Coordinates of C-alpha atoms in Angstrom, one line a residue:
X2 CA 0.0 0.0 0.0
X3 CA 1.1 3.5 -0.8
X4 CA 2.6 5.3 2.2
X5 CA 1.8 9.0 2.9
X6 CA 4.4 11.5 4.2
X7 CA 2.9 14.9 5.0
X8 CA 5.4 17.7 4.6
X9 CA 5.4 19.9 7.6
X10 CA 6.5 22.8 5.4
X11 CA 2.8 23.5 4.9
X12 CA 1.8 22.9 8.5
X13 CA 1.0 25.5 11.1
X14 CA 4.4 26.2 12.5
X15 CA 2.9 27.7 15.7
X16 CA 1.7 24.3 16.8
X17 CA 3.8 21.7 14.9
X18 CA 3.6 19.2 17.7
X19 CA -0.2 19.1 17.6
X20 CA 0.0 18.9 13.8
X21 CA 2.1 15.8 14.0
X22 CA -0.4 14.2 16.4
X23 CA -3.2 14.9 14.0
X24 CA -1.6 13.6 10.9
X25 CA -0.6 10.4 12.7
X26 CA -4.1 9.9 13.9
X27 CA -5.3 10.5 10.3
X28 CA -3.2 7.5 9.1
X29 CA 0.1 9.0 7.9
X30 CA 3.1 6.7 8.2
X31 CA 5.9 9.1 7.5
X32 CA 6.5 12.7 8.2
X33 CA 8.6 14.7 5.7
X34 CA 10.9 17.3 7.2
X35 CA 12.1 19.9 4.7
X36 CA 15.4 21.4 6.0
X37 CA 16.6 24.4 3.9
X38 CA 19.6 26.5 4.5
X39 CA 19.0 29.5 2.1
X40 CA 22.1 28.5 0.1
X41 CA 21.4 25.3 -1.7
X42 CA 17.8 26.5 -2.1
X43 CA 16.5 30.1 -1.8
X44 CA 14.6 29.6 1.4
X45 CA 15.2 28.9 5.1
X46 CA 13.1 26.6 7.3
X47 CA 14.4 24.7 10.3
X48 CA 17.2 22.4 11.5
X49 CA 17.9 19.5 13.8
X50 CA 17.0 21.3 17.1
X51 CA 13.4 21.7 15.9
X52 CA 13.2 18.1 14.7
X53 CA 14.5 17.0 18.1
X54 CA 11.7 18.9 19.8
X55 CA 9.1 17.3 17.5
X56 CA 10.3 13.7 18.0
X57 CA 8.5 13.0 21.3
X58 CA 5.1 13.9 19.6
X59 CA 5.1 11.0 17.2
X60 CA 6.0 7.5 16.4
X61 CA 5.9 8.1 12.7
X62 CA 8.9 7.6 10.5
X63 CA 10.9 10.8 10.3
X64 CA 12.5 11.6 6.9
X65 CA 14.7 14.6 7.0
X66 CA 15.0 16.0 3.4
X67 CA 18.2 18.0 3.6
X68 CA 18.2 20.8 1.0
X69 CA 21.5 22.1 2.3
X70 CA 25.1 22.3 1.3
X71 CA 27.7 20.0 2.9
X72 CA 25.1 17.7 4.4
X73 CA 27.6 15.2 5.8
X74 CA 28.8 17.8 8.3
X75 CA 25.4 17.7 10.0
X76 CA 24.5 14.0 9.9
X77 CA 25.3 13.5 13.6
X78 CA 22.9 16.3 14.4
X79 CA 19.9 14.8 12.5
X80 CA 20.6 11.3 13.8
X81 CA 20.7 12.6 17.3
X82 CA 17.4 14.5 16.6
X83 CA 15.7 11.2 15.9
X84 CA 15.5 11.0 12.1
X85 CA 15.0 7.5 10.7
X86 CA 15.8 8.5 7.1
X87 CA 18.2 11.2 6.1
X88 CA 17.8 12.2 2.5
X89 CA 20.3 14.6 0.9
X90 CA 20.5 16.0 -2.6
X91 CA 22.7 14.4 -5.2
X92 CA 23.5 17.9 -6.6
X93 CA 24.8 19.1 -3.2
X94 CA 27.9 17.0 -2.9
X95 CA 30.9 15.8 -4.9
X96 CA 31.0 12.5 -3.0
X97 CA 27.5 11.2 -2.5
X98 CA 28.7 7.7 -1.7
X99 CA 30.7 9.0 1.3
X100 CA 27.6 10.8 2.6
X101 CA 25.5 7.6 2.1
X102 CA 28.1 5.5 4.1
X103 CA 28.2 8.1 6.8
X104 CA 24.4 8.1 7.3
X105 CA 24.3 4.3 7.5
X106 CA 27.3 4.2 9.8
X107 CA 25.5 6.5 12.2
X108 CA 22.5 4.2 12.3
X109 CA 20.0 6.0 10.0
X110 CA 18.7 5.0 6.5
X111 CA 20.3 6.9 3.6
X112 CA 18.2 8.5 0.9
X113 CA 19.1 10.6 -2.1
X114 CA 17.0 13.2 -3.9
X115 CA 17.3 14.5 -7.4
X116 CA 16.1 17.8 -8.8
X117 CA 13.8 18.0 -11.9
X118 CA 16.7 18.7 -14.3
X119 CA 18.9 15.9 -13.0
X120 CA 19.0 12.8 -15.1
X121 CA 17.9 9.7 -13.2
X122 CA 20.7 7.7 -14.7
X123 CA 23.2 9.8 -12.8
X124 CA 22.4 8.0 -9.6
X125 CA 22.2 4.4 -10.9
X126 CA 25.6 3.5 -9.4
X127 CA 24.4 4.6 -6.0
X128 CA 21.2 2.6 -5.9
X129 CA 22.6 -0.5 -4.3
X130 CA 23.5 1.5 -1.2
X131 CA 20.3 3.5 -0.8
X132 CA 17.1 2.9 1.2
X133 CA 15.2 5.7 -0.5
X134 CA 15.2 7.7 -3.7
X135 CA 13.2 11.0 -3.6
X136 CA 12.2 12.3 -7.0
X137 CA 11.5 16.0 -7.0
X138 CA 8.4 16.9 -9.1
X139 CA 9.0 20.6 -8.5
X140 CA 12.1 22.8 -8.1
X141 CA 13.0 22.4 -4.4
X142 CA 12.8 25.4 -2.1
X143 CA 9.1 26.3 -1.8
X144 CA 5.8 24.6 -1.2
X145 CA 2.6 25.0 -3.3
X146 CA 4.2 24.6 -6.7
X147 CA 2.6 22.8 -9.7
X148 CA 3.5 19.2 -10.5
X149 CA 6.1 18.6 -13.2
X150 CA 5.2 15.5 -15.3
X151 CA 8.9 15.0 -16.2
X152 CA 9.1 13.2 -12.9
X153 CA 6.9 10.3 -14.1
X154 CA 9.5 8.6 -16.5
X155 CA 12.1 8.9 -13.7
X156 CA 9.8 7.0 -11.3
X157 CA 9.1 4.3 -13.9
X158 CA 12.8 3.9 -14.7
X159 CA 13.7 3.6 -11.0
X160 CA 11.0 0.9 -10.5
X161 CA 12.2 -0.9 -13.6
X162 CA 15.9 -0.9 -12.4
X163 CA 14.9 -1.9 -8.9
X164 CA 13.0 -5.0 -10.2
X165 CA 15.7 -5.9 -12.7
X166 CA 18.6 -5.8 -10.2
X167 CA 16.8 -6.8 -7.1
X168 CA 17.4 -3.6 -5.2
X169 CA 15.4 -2.6 -2.1
X170 CA 15.2 1.2 -2.0
X171 CA 11.8 2.9 -1.7
X172 CA 10.7 5.4 -4.3
X173 CA 9.3 8.7 -3.0
X174 CA 8.0 11.8 -4.9
X175 CA 7.7 15.3 -3.6
X176 CA 6.1 18.4 -5.2
X177 CA 2.7 19.4 -6.5
X178 CA 0.9 16.3 -5.3
X179 CA -2.9 16.4 -5.0
X180 CA -5.6 13.8 -5.5
X181 CA -5.2 13.9 -9.3
X182 CA -1.4 13.9 -9.6
X183 CA -1.3 11.2 -6.9
X184 CA -3.0 8.9 -9.3
X185 CA -0.2 9.5 -11.9
X186 CA 2.7 8.8 -9.6
X187 CA 1.0 5.7 -8.1
X188 CA 0.6 4.4 -11.7
X189 CA 4.3 5.1 -12.3
X190 CA 5.3 3.1 -9.3
X191 CA 6.0 5.2 -6.2
X192 CA 6.0 3.8 -2.7
X193 CA 5.8 7.1 -0.7
X194 CA 3.8 10.2 -1.6
X195 CA 5.0 13.5 0.0
X196 CA 2.3 16.1 0.2
X197 CA 2.0 19.4 1.9
X198 CA -0.7 21.9 1.1
X199 CA -3.1 19.1 -0.2
X200 CA -3.1 17.8 3.4
X201 CA -2.4 20.7 5.7
X202 CA -4.5 23.0 3.5
X203 CA -7.6 20.9 4.3
X204 CA -9.8 20.9 7.4
X205 CA -10.2 17.1 7.4
X206 CA -6.7 15.4 7.4
X207 CA -8.3 12.0 7.4
X208 CA -10.1 12.7 4.2
X209 CA -7.2 14.4 2.6
X210 CA -4.9 11.4 3.3
X211 CA -7.4 8.9 2.1
X212 CA -7.9 10.8 -1.2
X213 CA -4.2 10.7 -1.8
X214 CA -3.9 7.0 -1.0

């Protein structure tokens, strides 16, 4: 079954703990934590200290999506904060395999994300070492953008390669996901749907999550 990962980027930041409780009660399995540094992307959100404060509110799987430069410098911080997955951008480092190994050595599950203009074939050599691949279906940095259909062939190719080679990574998609685009990415083969405003922008989180699933 498709897993839902609400992105707290669209949540009410004045009561994030309560928001986590509500989405977990509504059936979400993951929570997507968008960490931005204002350098790799033109926006600033929050870091490991905020995530550490949120951890006691939920038993959901925490996936930190690091849209930052030099991610490996901060791995310890996000592991200590309670993140289960740490997903960094392929475009943010010259040595992604080293970052993957560091994440796993610290006890978390490594994920890698690719921007819309990055060719999916660029990460094929890394797939055996990953637990998650996050396909961006918008340019990273801001919520509320429109879905880019260029993500669909990437998802299909990742699923094909996973099946052919017997890999175990999960495929996630993030950006512009609503009830209609969710159908497209599910058909393409995703395992996890990240959604922000299409969940937190609704009054009924249960209904919003059910519609995406």
